[in-house]
Short mmCIF file of C-alpha atoms and ligand atoms in Angstrom, two decimals:
data_model
loop_
_atom_site.label_atom_id
_atom_site.label_comp_id
_atom_site.label_asym_id
_atom_site.label_seq_id
_atom_site.Cartn_x
_atom_site.Cartn_y
_atom_site.Cartn_z
CA MET A 1 -12.78 47.70 -42.00
CA ASP A 2 -12.07 43.88 -42.21
CA ALA A 3 -14.38 41.50 -40.81
CA ILE A 4 -12.35 39.01 -38.63
CA VAL A 5 -15.32 36.80 -37.70
CA GLU A 6 -17.92 36.58 -40.31
CA VAL A 7 -21.29 34.65 -39.40
CA ARG A 8 -23.87 33.79 -42.26
CA GLY A 9 -27.26 32.20 -41.54
CA LEU A 10 -25.96 30.26 -38.50
CA THR A 11 -28.57 27.88 -36.96
CA LYS A 12 -28.32 25.41 -34.37
CA LEU A 13 -31.22 22.77 -33.56
CA PHE A 14 -30.99 20.79 -30.45
CA ASN A 15 -33.45 17.91 -31.03
CA GLY A 16 -35.47 20.08 -33.05
CA PHE A 17 -35.48 22.96 -30.55
CA ARG A 18 -34.21 26.21 -32.35
CA ALA A 19 -31.33 27.51 -30.08
CA VAL A 20 -30.12 29.90 -32.63
CA GLU A 21 -31.87 30.59 -35.83
CA ASP A 22 -30.59 31.98 -38.78
CA ILE A 23 -28.21 34.62 -37.42
CA SER A 24 -25.76 36.60 -39.61
CA PHE A 25 -23.19 39.23 -38.20
CA ASP A 26 -19.64 40.37 -38.91
CA CYS A 27 -16.97 41.18 -36.18
CA ARG A 28 -14.54 43.84 -37.09
CA LYS A 29 -10.91 44.24 -36.46
CA GLY A 30 -10.55 46.00 -33.14
CA GLU A 31 -14.12 46.10 -32.23
CA ILE A 32 -15.97 44.93 -29.16
CA LEU A 33 -19.09 43.24 -30.46
CA GLY A 34 -21.73 42.64 -27.68
CA LEU A 35 -24.32 39.62 -28.03
CA ILE A 36 -27.16 40.86 -25.58
CA GLY A 37 -30.09 38.68 -24.57
CA PRO A 38 -32.00 37.39 -21.80
CA ASN A 39 -31.11 34.03 -20.43
CA GLY A 40 -31.58 31.23 -23.31
CA ALA A 41 -31.41 33.80 -25.99
CA GLY A 42 -28.61 31.74 -27.68
CA LYS A 43 -25.54 33.56 -26.84
CA THR A 44 -23.53 30.99 -25.39
CA THR A 45 -24.46 28.52 -28.11
CA THR A 46 -23.45 30.96 -30.59
CA LEU A 47 -20.05 31.34 -29.17
CA GLN A 48 -19.38 27.83 -28.67
CA MET A 49 -20.18 27.35 -32.42
CA LEU A 50 -17.62 29.93 -33.15
CA LEU A 51 -15.08 28.06 -30.97
CA GLY A 52 -15.86 24.80 -32.64
CA LEU A 53 -17.01 23.24 -29.37
CA THR A 54 -20.58 22.80 -30.67
CA THR A 55 -21.31 21.86 -34.52
CA PRO A 56 -23.72 24.32 -36.23
CA THR A 57 -26.95 22.61 -38.00
CA SER A 58 -26.18 24.71 -40.75
CA GLY A 59 -24.67 28.03 -41.73
CA VAL A 60 -21.19 29.43 -42.24
CA ILE A 61 -18.61 30.63 -39.87
CA ARG A 62 -15.20 32.15 -41.09
CA ILE A 63 -12.56 33.45 -38.82
CA PHE A 64 -9.78 35.14 -40.44
CA GLY A 65 -11.34 34.03 -43.62
CA LEU A 66 -10.85 30.28 -42.54
CA ASP A 67 -13.40 27.64 -42.22
CA MET A 68 -13.31 26.31 -38.73
CA ASP A 69 -13.69 22.72 -39.65
CA ALA A 70 -10.83 22.81 -42.10
CA HIS A 71 -8.43 24.92 -40.12
CA ARG A 72 -9.32 24.04 -36.34
CA GLN A 73 -5.81 24.37 -34.95
CA GLN A 74 -4.66 27.17 -36.94
CA ILE A 75 -7.91 29.32 -36.00
CA LEU A 76 -7.65 28.27 -32.25
CA SER A 77 -4.03 29.26 -31.83
CA ARG A 78 -5.06 32.90 -32.90
CA VAL A 79 -8.13 33.25 -30.53
CA ASN A 80 -8.92 32.88 -27.05
CA PHE A 81 -11.96 32.32 -24.64
CA SER A 82 -12.87 32.93 -21.06
CA SER A 83 -16.03 32.59 -19.22
CA SER A 84 -17.15 33.05 -15.66
CA TYR A 85 -18.28 29.24 -15.76
CA ILE A 86 -14.78 27.91 -16.33
CA SER A 87 -12.03 27.69 -13.65
CA LEU A 88 -8.52 26.23 -13.75
CA PRO A 89 -6.92 23.32 -11.96
CA PHE A 90 -7.20 23.97 -8.24
CA SER A 91 -4.09 22.31 -7.15
CA LEU A 92 -1.85 24.10 -9.40
CA THR A 93 -0.48 27.75 -8.50
CA VAL A 94 -1.45 30.56 -10.77
CA ARG A 95 1.96 30.60 -12.46
CA GLU A 96 1.89 26.69 -13.20
CA ASN A 97 -1.30 27.01 -14.69
CA LEU A 98 -0.52 29.89 -16.83
CA MET A 99 2.70 28.08 -17.96
CA VAL A 100 0.80 25.01 -19.04
CA PHE A 101 -1.46 27.33 -21.49
CA ALA A 102 1.60 29.15 -22.32
CA ARG A 103 3.25 25.89 -23.67
CA LEU A 104 0.12 24.71 -25.26
CA TYR A 105 -0.14 27.90 -27.37
CA GLY A 106 3.42 27.99 -28.16
CA VAL A 107 4.02 31.51 -26.55
CA ALA A 108 7.39 32.85 -26.92
CA ALA A 109 9.11 34.01 -23.56
CA PRO A 110 6.16 32.55 -21.53
CA LYS A 111 7.59 33.75 -18.18
CA LYS A 112 7.69 37.49 -19.19
CA ARG A 113 4.53 37.28 -20.78
CA ILE A 114 2.99 36.01 -17.64
CA GLU A 115 4.51 38.65 -15.37
CA GLU A 116 3.17 41.18 -17.69
CA LEU A 117 -0.35 39.90 -17.70
CA LEU A 118 -0.27 39.35 -13.83
CA ALA A 119 0.87 42.96 -13.58
CA ILE A 120 -1.78 44.32 -15.62
CA PHE A 121 -4.59 42.39 -13.81
CA GLU A 122 -2.95 43.48 -10.40
CA ILE A 123 -2.36 39.89 -9.31
CA GLY A 124 1.24 39.44 -9.28
CA ALA A 125 1.58 38.86 -5.69
CA LEU A 126 -0.65 35.63 -6.14
CA LYS A 127 1.58 33.86 -8.69
CA ASP A 128 2.52 31.02 -6.26
CA THR A 129 -0.69 30.76 -4.62
CA PRO A 130 -2.88 27.67 -5.50
CA VAL A 131 -5.78 28.30 -7.57
CA ARG A 132 -7.93 26.63 -4.89
CA ARG A 133 -6.99 29.72 -2.43
CA LEU A 134 -8.20 32.65 -4.77
CA SER A 135 -11.53 34.33 -4.45
CA SER A 136 -13.82 33.89 -7.40
CA GLY A 137 -13.01 37.36 -8.67
CA GLN A 138 -9.08 36.45 -8.62
CA VAL A 139 -9.84 33.23 -10.44
CA THR A 140 -11.51 35.14 -13.02
CA ARG A 141 -8.74 37.62 -13.62
CA VAL A 142 -6.42 34.54 -13.88
CA CYS A 143 -8.79 33.13 -16.32
CA LEU A 144 -8.44 36.44 -18.25
CA CYS A 145 -4.63 36.43 -18.13
CA LYS A 146 -4.96 32.57 -19.72
CA ALA A 147 -7.29 34.15 -22.35
CA LEU A 148 -4.60 36.89 -23.27
CA LEU A 149 -1.48 34.75 -23.20
CA ASN A 150 -1.26 34.01 -26.94
CA ALA A 151 -2.10 37.65 -27.65
CA PRO A 152 -5.28 36.76 -29.33
CA GLU A 153 -6.68 38.57 -32.22
CA VAL A 154 -10.07 37.54 -31.41
CA LEU A 155 -11.12 37.13 -27.67
CA PHE A 156 -14.56 35.35 -26.94
CA LEU A 157 -15.92 36.29 -23.58
CA ASP A 158 -18.96 34.57 -22.30
CA GLU A 159 -20.11 36.62 -19.08
CA PRO A 160 -16.68 37.34 -18.09
CA THR A 161 -18.03 39.61 -15.25
CA ALA A 162 -20.67 37.44 -13.93
CA SER A 163 -19.11 36.33 -10.79
CA LEU A 164 -17.48 39.67 -9.87
CA ASP A 165 -18.47 42.28 -7.45
CA PRO A 166 -19.19 45.63 -8.96
CA ASP A 167 -15.95 46.90 -8.00
CA ILE A 168 -13.72 44.44 -9.78
CA ALA A 169 -16.39 44.15 -12.44
CA ASP A 170 -15.78 47.71 -13.41
CA LYS A 171 -12.06 47.29 -13.18
CA THR A 172 -12.04 44.41 -15.42
CA ARG A 173 -14.05 46.06 -18.22
CA LYS A 174 -11.88 49.20 -18.00
CA LEU A 175 -8.80 46.83 -18.44
CA LEU A 176 -10.36 45.02 -21.34
CA LYS A 177 -11.21 48.28 -23.03
CA LYS A 178 -7.55 49.26 -22.54
CA ILE A 179 -6.21 46.07 -23.98
CA LYS A 180 -8.39 46.27 -26.87
CA ASP A 181 -7.17 49.98 -27.60
CA GLU A 182 -3.55 49.09 -27.39
CA GLN A 183 -3.54 45.90 -29.04
CA SER A 184 -6.64 46.49 -31.43
CA ILE A 185 -7.84 43.01 -30.81
CA SER A 186 -11.39 42.12 -31.56
CA ILE A 187 -13.75 40.97 -28.60
CA LEU A 188 -16.99 38.97 -28.87
CA TYR A 189 -18.75 39.67 -25.46
CA THR A 190 -21.77 38.24 -24.25
CA SER A 191 -23.96 39.49 -21.02
CA HIS A 192 -27.38 40.05 -19.99
CA ASN A 193 -26.20 43.31 -18.07
CA MET A 194 -27.36 45.97 -20.40
CA LYS A 195 -25.49 48.99 -18.53
CA GLU A 196 -22.12 46.75 -18.91
CA MET A 197 -22.90 46.46 -22.73
CA GLU A 198 -23.64 49.99 -23.23
CA GLU A 199 -20.16 50.92 -21.55
CA MET A 200 -18.21 48.32 -23.36
CA CYS A 201 -19.45 47.72 -26.87
CA ASP A 202 -19.00 49.42 -29.98
CA ARG A 203 -21.81 47.49 -31.40
CA VAL A 204 -24.36 45.18 -29.97
CA ILE A 205 -26.62 42.42 -31.35
CA PHE A 206 -29.95 41.82 -29.50
CA MET A 207 -30.85 38.07 -29.58
CA ASP A 208 -33.99 36.88 -28.36
CA LYS A 209 -35.30 33.16 -28.55
CA GLY A 210 -32.38 32.34 -30.86
CA ARG A 211 -32.91 35.15 -33.19
CA VAL A 212 -31.28 38.40 -33.92
CA ILE A 213 -33.69 41.27 -33.27
CA GLU A 214 -31.62 44.21 -33.59
CA THR A 215 -27.91 45.39 -34.25
CA GLY A 216 -26.36 48.46 -34.10
CA SER A 217 -24.09 50.75 -31.78
CA PRO A 218 -25.68 51.49 -28.40
CA ASP A 219 -26.41 55.13 -29.64
CA GLU A 220 -27.77 54.35 -32.79
CA ILE A 221 -30.13 51.84 -31.07
CA LYS A 222 -31.18 54.18 -28.14
CA ARG A 223 -31.98 56.91 -30.80
CA LYS A 224 -34.02 54.58 -33.01
CA TYR A 225 -36.19 53.44 -30.38
CA GLY A 226 -36.08 56.62 -28.13
CA GLY A 227 -34.95 54.69 -24.97
CA ALA A 228 -32.90 56.43 -22.12
CA ASP A 229 -30.77 53.47 -21.96
CA LEU A 230 -30.34 50.01 -23.62
CA GLU A 231 -32.38 48.41 -20.79
CA ASP A 232 -35.14 50.46 -21.83
CA VAL A 233 -34.67 49.57 -25.33
CA PHE A 234 -34.42 45.98 -24.43
CA ILE A 235 -37.43 45.85 -22.31
CA MET A 236 -39.54 47.34 -25.34
CA LEU A 237 -38.12 44.86 -27.68
CA ALA A 238 -38.36 41.90 -25.81
CA ARG A 239 -42.15 42.70 -24.91
CA SER A 240 -43.14 43.73 -28.45
CA MET B 1 3.68 31.50 -33.03
CA MET B 2 2.28 27.66 -32.86
CA ALA B 3 3.77 25.24 -30.61
CA SER B 4 4.89 21.91 -31.92
CA LYS B 5 2.65 18.85 -31.65
CA GLY B 6 5.25 17.49 -29.26
CA ALA B 7 5.25 20.51 -27.15
CA ARG B 8 1.66 20.59 -26.84
CA ILE B 9 1.21 16.97 -25.72
CA LEU B 10 4.03 17.56 -23.37
CA ALA B 11 2.32 20.69 -21.90
CA TYR B 12 -0.72 18.96 -21.11
CA THR B 13 0.99 16.08 -19.66
CA VAL B 14 2.98 18.40 -17.35
CA ARG B 15 -0.62 19.79 -16.39
CA HIS B 16 -1.44 16.54 -14.65
CA LEU B 17 2.22 15.82 -13.33
CA TYR B 18 2.22 19.28 -11.31
CA LEU B 19 -0.73 17.78 -9.53
CA TYR B 20 1.60 15.26 -7.62
CA LYS B 21 3.85 17.94 -6.49
CA ARG B 22 1.18 19.48 -4.20
CA SER B 23 -1.79 17.10 -3.64
CA LEU B 24 -1.71 14.55 -0.92
CA PRO B 25 -4.74 12.72 -2.10
CA ARG B 26 -3.18 11.94 -5.44
CA LEU B 27 0.02 10.97 -3.80
CA MET B 28 -2.09 8.82 -1.64
CA GLU B 29 -3.54 7.23 -4.62
CA VAL B 30 -0.06 6.19 -5.77
CA PHE B 31 0.67 4.57 -2.56
CA TYR B 32 -1.98 4.13 -0.27
CA TRP B 33 -4.27 1.48 -2.40
CA PRO B 34 -1.39 -0.53 -3.56
CA ILE B 35 0.13 -0.80 -0.01
CA LEU B 36 -3.29 -1.80 1.36
CA ASP B 37 -3.72 -4.32 -1.53
CA LEU B 38 -0.45 -5.82 -0.99
CA VAL B 39 -0.77 -6.16 2.54
CA VAL B 40 -3.91 -7.59 3.03
CA TRP B 41 -3.61 -10.11 0.01
CA GLY B 42 -0.07 -10.79 0.84
CA PHE B 43 -1.07 -12.22 4.00
CA VAL B 44 -4.03 -13.94 2.86
CA SER B 45 -1.76 -15.73 0.22
CA ILE B 46 0.79 -16.48 2.85
CA TYR B 47 -1.74 -18.09 5.03
CA LEU B 48 -3.30 -20.16 2.19
CA SER B 49 0.05 -21.49 0.86
CA ARG B 50 0.75 -22.82 4.38
CA GLN B 51 -2.43 -24.97 4.30
CA GLU B 52 -1.85 -28.67 3.42
CA GLY B 53 -2.59 -29.62 -0.03
CA SER B 54 -1.97 -25.94 -1.38
CA LEU B 55 -0.86 -25.26 -4.71
CA PRO B 56 2.84 -24.98 -5.33
CA ASP B 57 3.94 -21.54 -6.19
CA PHE B 58 0.76 -20.22 -4.72
CA ILE B 59 2.27 -16.82 -3.49
CA THR B 60 3.87 -16.14 -6.82
CA PHE B 61 0.40 -16.61 -8.60
CA PHE B 62 -1.29 -14.53 -6.27
CA LEU B 63 1.06 -11.89 -5.73
CA GLY B 64 2.03 -11.60 -9.51
CA ALA B 65 -1.71 -11.66 -10.36
CA LEU B 66 -2.41 -8.92 -7.82
CA ILE B 67 0.44 -6.63 -9.30
CA LEU B 68 -0.20 -7.38 -13.10
CA TRP B 69 -4.06 -6.60 -12.47
CA ASP B 70 -3.12 -3.52 -10.71
CA ILE B 71 -1.19 -2.35 -14.07
CA LEU B 72 -4.31 -2.78 -16.05
CA PHE B 73 -6.49 -0.95 -13.64
CA ARG B 74 -3.95 2.03 -13.33
CA SER B 75 -3.71 2.01 -17.18
CA GLN B 76 -7.57 2.49 -17.50
CA GLN B 77 -7.69 5.11 -14.52
CA GLY B 78 -4.58 7.03 -15.91
CA ILE B 79 -6.85 7.91 -18.80
CA SER B 80 -10.30 8.17 -17.44
CA VAL B 81 -9.36 10.09 -14.01
CA SER B 82 -6.96 12.28 -15.68
CA PHE B 83 -9.94 13.52 -18.04
CA LEU B 84 -12.28 13.67 -15.04
CA GLU B 85 -9.71 15.84 -13.30
CA ASP B 86 -10.41 18.53 -15.84
CA VAL B 87 -14.16 17.98 -15.69
CA TRP B 88 -13.90 18.66 -11.81
CA SER B 89 -11.87 21.78 -12.15
CA ARG B 90 -14.03 22.98 -15.06
CA ASN B 91 -10.87 23.26 -17.24
CA LEU B 92 -12.16 21.07 -20.12
CA LEU B 93 -13.15 23.99 -22.21
CA ASN B 94 -9.83 25.94 -21.59
CA ILE B 95 -8.13 22.59 -23.21
CA PHE B 96 -10.64 22.00 -25.87
CA VAL B 97 -10.40 25.68 -27.19
CA SER B 98 -6.74 25.38 -26.98
CA PRO B 99 -4.67 24.21 -30.09
CA LEU B 100 -4.24 20.88 -28.54
CA SER B 101 -6.15 18.69 -31.04
CA PRO B 102 -8.22 15.72 -29.98
CA ALA B 103 -5.78 13.17 -31.25
CA GLU B 104 -3.08 15.07 -29.27
CA TYR B 105 -5.22 15.12 -26.23
CA ILE B 106 -5.45 11.27 -26.22
CA THR B 107 -1.94 10.91 -26.92
CA SER B 108 -1.20 13.02 -23.87
CA LEU B 109 -3.62 10.82 -21.87
CA LEU B 110 -2.01 7.50 -23.02
CA PHE B 111 1.23 8.91 -21.84
CA LEU B 112 0.28 10.03 -18.66
CA SER B 113 -1.25 6.60 -17.79
CA ILE B 114 2.19 5.28 -18.32
CA VAL B 115 3.80 7.65 -16.20
CA LYS B 116 1.18 7.09 -13.57
CA LEU B 117 1.42 3.20 -13.42
CA LEU B 118 5.28 3.27 -13.75
CA LEU B 119 5.02 5.23 -10.14
CA THR B 120 2.61 2.65 -8.77
CA SER B 121 4.07 -0.28 -10.06
CA ALA B 122 7.40 0.60 -8.94
CA VAL B 123 5.96 0.99 -5.35
CA MET B 124 4.22 -2.29 -5.64
CA VAL B 125 7.15 -4.02 -6.91
CA THR B 126 9.37 -2.98 -4.33
CA LEU B 127 7.00 -3.47 -1.50
CA ALA B 128 6.08 -7.12 -2.66
CA TRP B 129 10.04 -7.81 -2.63
CA LEU B 130 10.52 -6.20 0.73
CA LEU B 131 7.56 -7.93 2.45
CA TYR B 132 7.05 -11.15 0.90
CA SER B 133 10.60 -11.54 -1.16
CA PHE B 134 8.55 -11.73 -4.08
CA ASN B 135 10.26 -10.73 -7.32
CA ILE B 136 8.04 -10.26 -10.33
CA PHE B 137 10.98 -10.51 -12.43
CA ILE B 138 11.09 -14.16 -12.19
CA LEU B 139 8.39 -13.79 -14.85
CA GLY B 140 11.75 -13.12 -17.12
CA PHE B 141 11.38 -11.75 -20.60
CA ALA B 142 7.90 -12.64 -20.93
CA LEU B 143 6.85 -10.06 -18.28
CA ILE B 144 7.15 -7.22 -21.05
CA PRO B 145 4.64 -8.61 -23.73
CA LEU B 146 2.32 -9.54 -20.96
CA VAL B 147 2.57 -5.80 -19.27
CA VAL B 148 2.34 -4.23 -22.62
CA ASN B 149 -0.87 -6.13 -23.34
CA LEU B 150 -2.33 -5.20 -19.94
CA ILE B 151 -1.37 -1.58 -20.69
CA VAL B 152 -3.14 -1.59 -24.10
CA MET B 153 -6.35 -2.98 -22.85
CA GLY B 154 -6.34 -0.53 -20.04
CA TRP B 155 -6.19 2.14 -22.64
CA SER B 156 -9.00 0.74 -24.54
CA ILE B 157 -11.10 0.67 -21.59
CA GLY B 158 -10.01 4.11 -20.43
CA ILE B 159 -10.62 5.82 -23.88
CA ILE B 160 -14.29 4.41 -23.97
CA THR B 161 -14.95 5.37 -20.41
CA THR B 162 -13.74 8.75 -21.14
CA ALA B 163 -16.09 9.06 -24.22
CA LEU B 164 -19.12 7.72 -22.16
CA ILE B 165 -18.54 10.37 -19.53
CA MET B 166 -18.29 13.09 -22.02
CA ARG B 167 -21.70 11.81 -23.43
CA TYR B 168 -23.49 11.06 -20.41
CA GLY B 169 -22.11 13.32 -17.68
CA GLN B 170 -21.72 12.91 -14.11
CA GLU B 171 -23.85 9.85 -14.00
CA ALA B 172 -21.35 7.92 -15.98
CA GLU B 173 -18.58 9.16 -13.69
CA VAL B 174 -18.79 5.82 -11.82
CA LEU B 175 -17.47 3.95 -14.91
CA ALA B 176 -14.10 5.43 -14.37
CA TRP B 177 -13.69 3.19 -11.25
CA GLY B 178 -16.18 0.40 -12.03
CA ILE B 179 -15.77 -0.58 -15.44
CA ALA B 180 -12.25 -2.32 -15.28
CA LEU B 181 -13.65 -4.45 -12.28
CA LEU B 182 -16.32 -5.78 -14.80
CA PHE B 183 -13.60 -7.37 -16.62
CA GLN B 184 -12.09 -8.88 -13.49
CA PRO B 185 -14.21 -12.04 -13.42
CA VAL B 186 -13.67 -12.94 -17.08
CA SER B 187 -9.98 -12.18 -16.90
CA ALA B 188 -9.22 -15.04 -14.82
CA VAL B 189 -6.89 -13.09 -12.78
CA PHE B 190 -6.62 -15.40 -9.66
CA TYR B 191 -7.77 -18.61 -11.15
CA PRO B 192 -7.19 -20.62 -14.29
CA VAL B 193 -9.76 -20.01 -16.93
CA GLU B 194 -10.83 -23.56 -16.89
CA VAL B 195 -12.63 -23.03 -13.52
CA LEU B 196 -15.09 -20.97 -15.51
CA PRO B 197 -18.39 -22.20 -16.55
CA GLY B 198 -18.60 -23.01 -20.42
CA TRP B 199 -20.23 -19.61 -21.34
CA VAL B 200 -18.22 -17.49 -19.25
CA ARG B 201 -15.13 -19.22 -20.75
CA SER B 202 -16.37 -18.18 -24.22
CA ILE B 203 -16.55 -14.46 -23.06
CA ALA B 204 -13.08 -14.99 -21.44
CA LEU B 205 -11.58 -16.16 -24.71
CA PHE B 206 -12.35 -12.64 -26.58
CA VAL B 207 -10.89 -10.78 -23.25
CA PRO B 208 -7.20 -9.97 -23.57
CA SER B 209 -6.33 -9.93 -20.12
CA SER B 210 -7.56 -13.72 -19.68
CA HIS B 211 -4.59 -14.68 -22.10
CA VAL B 212 -2.28 -12.57 -20.19
CA PHE B 213 -3.04 -14.12 -16.86
CA GLU B 214 -3.15 -17.68 -18.53
CA GLY B 215 0.33 -16.58 -19.97
CA MET B 216 1.57 -15.56 -16.42
CA ARG B 217 0.59 -18.89 -14.71
CA GLU B 218 2.03 -20.86 -17.34
CA VAL B 219 5.37 -18.92 -17.13
CA VAL B 220 5.26 -19.46 -13.40
CA ALA B 221 4.25 -23.14 -13.50
CA GLY B 222 6.81 -23.95 -16.33
CA GLY B 223 9.60 -22.09 -14.66
CA GLY B 224 10.20 -19.41 -17.28
CA GLY B 225 9.75 -19.38 -21.07
CA VAL B 226 7.62 -17.21 -23.37
CA PRO B 227 3.83 -18.22 -23.66
CA ILE B 228 3.71 -17.46 -27.23
CA SER B 229 0.34 -18.48 -28.09
CA ASN B 230 -1.20 -16.54 -24.93
CA ILE B 231 0.56 -13.47 -26.21
CA VAL B 232 -0.40 -13.63 -29.73
CA TRP B 233 -4.06 -14.10 -28.74
CA ALA B 234 -3.85 -11.17 -26.29
CA ALA B 235 -2.30 -8.93 -28.83
CA SER B 236 -4.57 -9.57 -31.64
CA LEU B 237 -7.58 -9.04 -29.60
CA ASN B 238 -5.90 -5.71 -28.16
CA CYS B 239 -5.52 -4.60 -31.75
CA ALA B 240 -9.23 -5.00 -32.25
CA TYR B 241 -9.82 -3.50 -28.75
CA ILE B 242 -7.95 -0.28 -29.36
CA THR B 243 -9.05 0.15 -32.86
CA VAL B 244 -12.81 -0.03 -31.73
CA SER B 245 -12.02 2.25 -28.89
CA ILE B 246 -10.49 5.05 -31.13
CA ILE B 247 -13.09 4.69 -33.40
CA PHE B 248 -15.76 4.89 -30.74
CA PHE B 249 -14.26 7.85 -29.16
CA TRP B 250 -14.16 9.84 -32.49
CA TRP B 251 -17.47 9.16 -33.31
CA ASN B 252 -18.65 9.93 -29.84
CA PHE B 253 -16.63 13.19 -30.02
CA LYS B 254 -18.79 14.37 -33.18
CA VAL B 255 -21.96 13.37 -31.35
CA VAL B 256 -20.97 15.24 -28.23
CA LYS B 257 -20.16 18.40 -30.26
CA ARG B 258 -23.54 18.06 -32.34
CA LYS B 259 -25.44 17.81 -29.02
CA GLY B 260 -23.47 20.57 -27.66
CA LEU B 261 -22.56 18.55 -24.60
CA LEU B 262 -18.71 19.56 -24.20
CA ALA B 263 -19.55 22.59 -22.15
CA LYS B 264 -22.01 20.54 -19.94
CA VAL B 265 -19.88 17.74 -18.83
CA GLY B 266 -19.75 17.83 -15.00
CA GLU B 267 -23.07 19.67 -14.64
N1 LIG C 1 -26.52 21.04 -25.24
C1 LIG C 1 -27.82 21.52 -25.22
N2 LIG C 1 -28.97 20.69 -25.41
C2 LIG C 1 -30.19 21.20 -25.67
N3 LIG C 1 -30.47 22.46 -25.38
C3 LIG C 1 -29.80 23.45 -25.29
C4 LIG C 1 -28.30 22.91 -25.11
N4 LIG C 1 -27.56 24.07 -24.88
C5 LIG C 1 -28.38 25.00 -24.76
N5 LIG C 1 -29.52 24.69 -24.99
C6 LIG C 1 -30.69 25.38 -25.06
O1 LIG C 1 -30.56 26.59 -25.93
C7 LIG C 1 -31.06 27.81 -25.60
C8 LIG C 1 -29.97 28.80 -25.55
O2 LIG C 1 -29.12 28.47 -24.79
P1 LIG C 1 -27.89 29.62 -24.53
O3 LIG C 1 -26.93 29.58 -25.69
O4 LIG C 1 -27.11 28.88 -23.12
O5 LIG C 1 -28.46 30.74 -24.10
P2 LIG C 1 -27.61 32.00 -23.24
O6 LIG C 1 -26.24 31.98 -23.34
O7 LIG C 1 -28.22 33.10 -24.21
O8 LIG C 1 -28.49 32.21 -21.90
C9 LIG C 1 -31.63 27.43 -24.26
O9 LIG C 1 -33.10 27.23 -24.38
C10 LIG C 1 -31.06 26.40 -23.71
O10 LIG C 1 -31.78 25.61 -22.77
MG1 LIG C 2 -24.93 31.82 -21.70
#
């Protein structure tokens, strides 16, 4: 299958500190690729480099075969991003916020698209509510609607379920899987929740201290190390 | 499909205008401060103008200066506070991962600052007229180049402030309110440049707003006309100011991306 995202020898030094060190991987069309690792492993830094928010120290990033520096706008209009660490303007209603982003991304028939997404995430009733009155779980879902507005071909999600209660987190994961299956989008997903990654990802990349220490499907990895689940394997790997 | 440049700029501008529909504190900012300023300083100037030996046209000098200074201040705030709105609402990354380019982002902020200052200026001009029968338009045709120069200087300060907040985070937020005031003493807003000590006067020479306010006083005292030399000075300096501010922003943006600070502004 085609690699939509190609990363080769990606390295990021912050003042000499190696946050990401010589990592290489591909993300294919229609695949959920997980970046797993403990806090400080370099997951967020990697995503930020992929999104052009942080400049790599060295290495190559290609998305849709294009170079980020030269084709920033073209790439950004075909991908999207969400994270539990971002939010949306509090005084705007859900619908106003989504309209702003729909226009930024040049979404055709934005009203219809917004209605569709709100329905998928079961927050249609909140469309005229200002974001400040939403619970954090509801904000996360509005952010996910924002991230899907432009029907992205690649979705970057940085710990999207971190602020959700288990029930909503589970619902959100199922929705994301469903969207991925229906629209065959690629998702690059980070989390330090091993269970979540095992459930969600077609393949995972274990990162620790900026390096990739293992790659494969959750099943392959479990078999290789003889662990009962990814968490077992991760503890083994992190301590070795 | 990709939105056009104009559509993206407009979308981002509208994001900020939505705020005024619902947010009382923002509306207050448009009305509250200008009203307070005008009421307090208006009465002060009326009182002073009644003293013996006071300057002719004292009220005109004073209220004119007050309104024009507010234009500079709002123009700067229109940029840096709009940027801070996105920092506070943790929306900055949403914007910077969208197809809105940094240049479009800045254009949109410039545009916003004009909209915001038109709002406050309309309030101030009307109030000054109602309360003190002061008509800013006695400045005549000269008003246009004077105001444009103040706006452009406000933009330059606003762009630099924004860059500094991106770079230094929350600690630099105070600049959004403080930095324009730093220019006030050398702008000779309420007094002529000649009252300044020699070395301050040399600084004032390189501050566009000082030429604007000198120009304003010349128009008031001379009863009209266009203070060409003041305007040429201000405009030339402003060309340098805006160029430097844009280069600084562009360079700083690269540094911020290299240091990975974009995601950390506001933390
Ligand atoms: N802008 C930055 N400046 C300096 N160090 C940073 C910066 N961003 C991240 N780091 C450091 O790089 C390492 C990786 O961080 P991060 O990518 O956020 O990890 P993760 O998302 O896996 O928890 C951490 O040690 C972190 O402190
Ligand atoms: Mg992280």
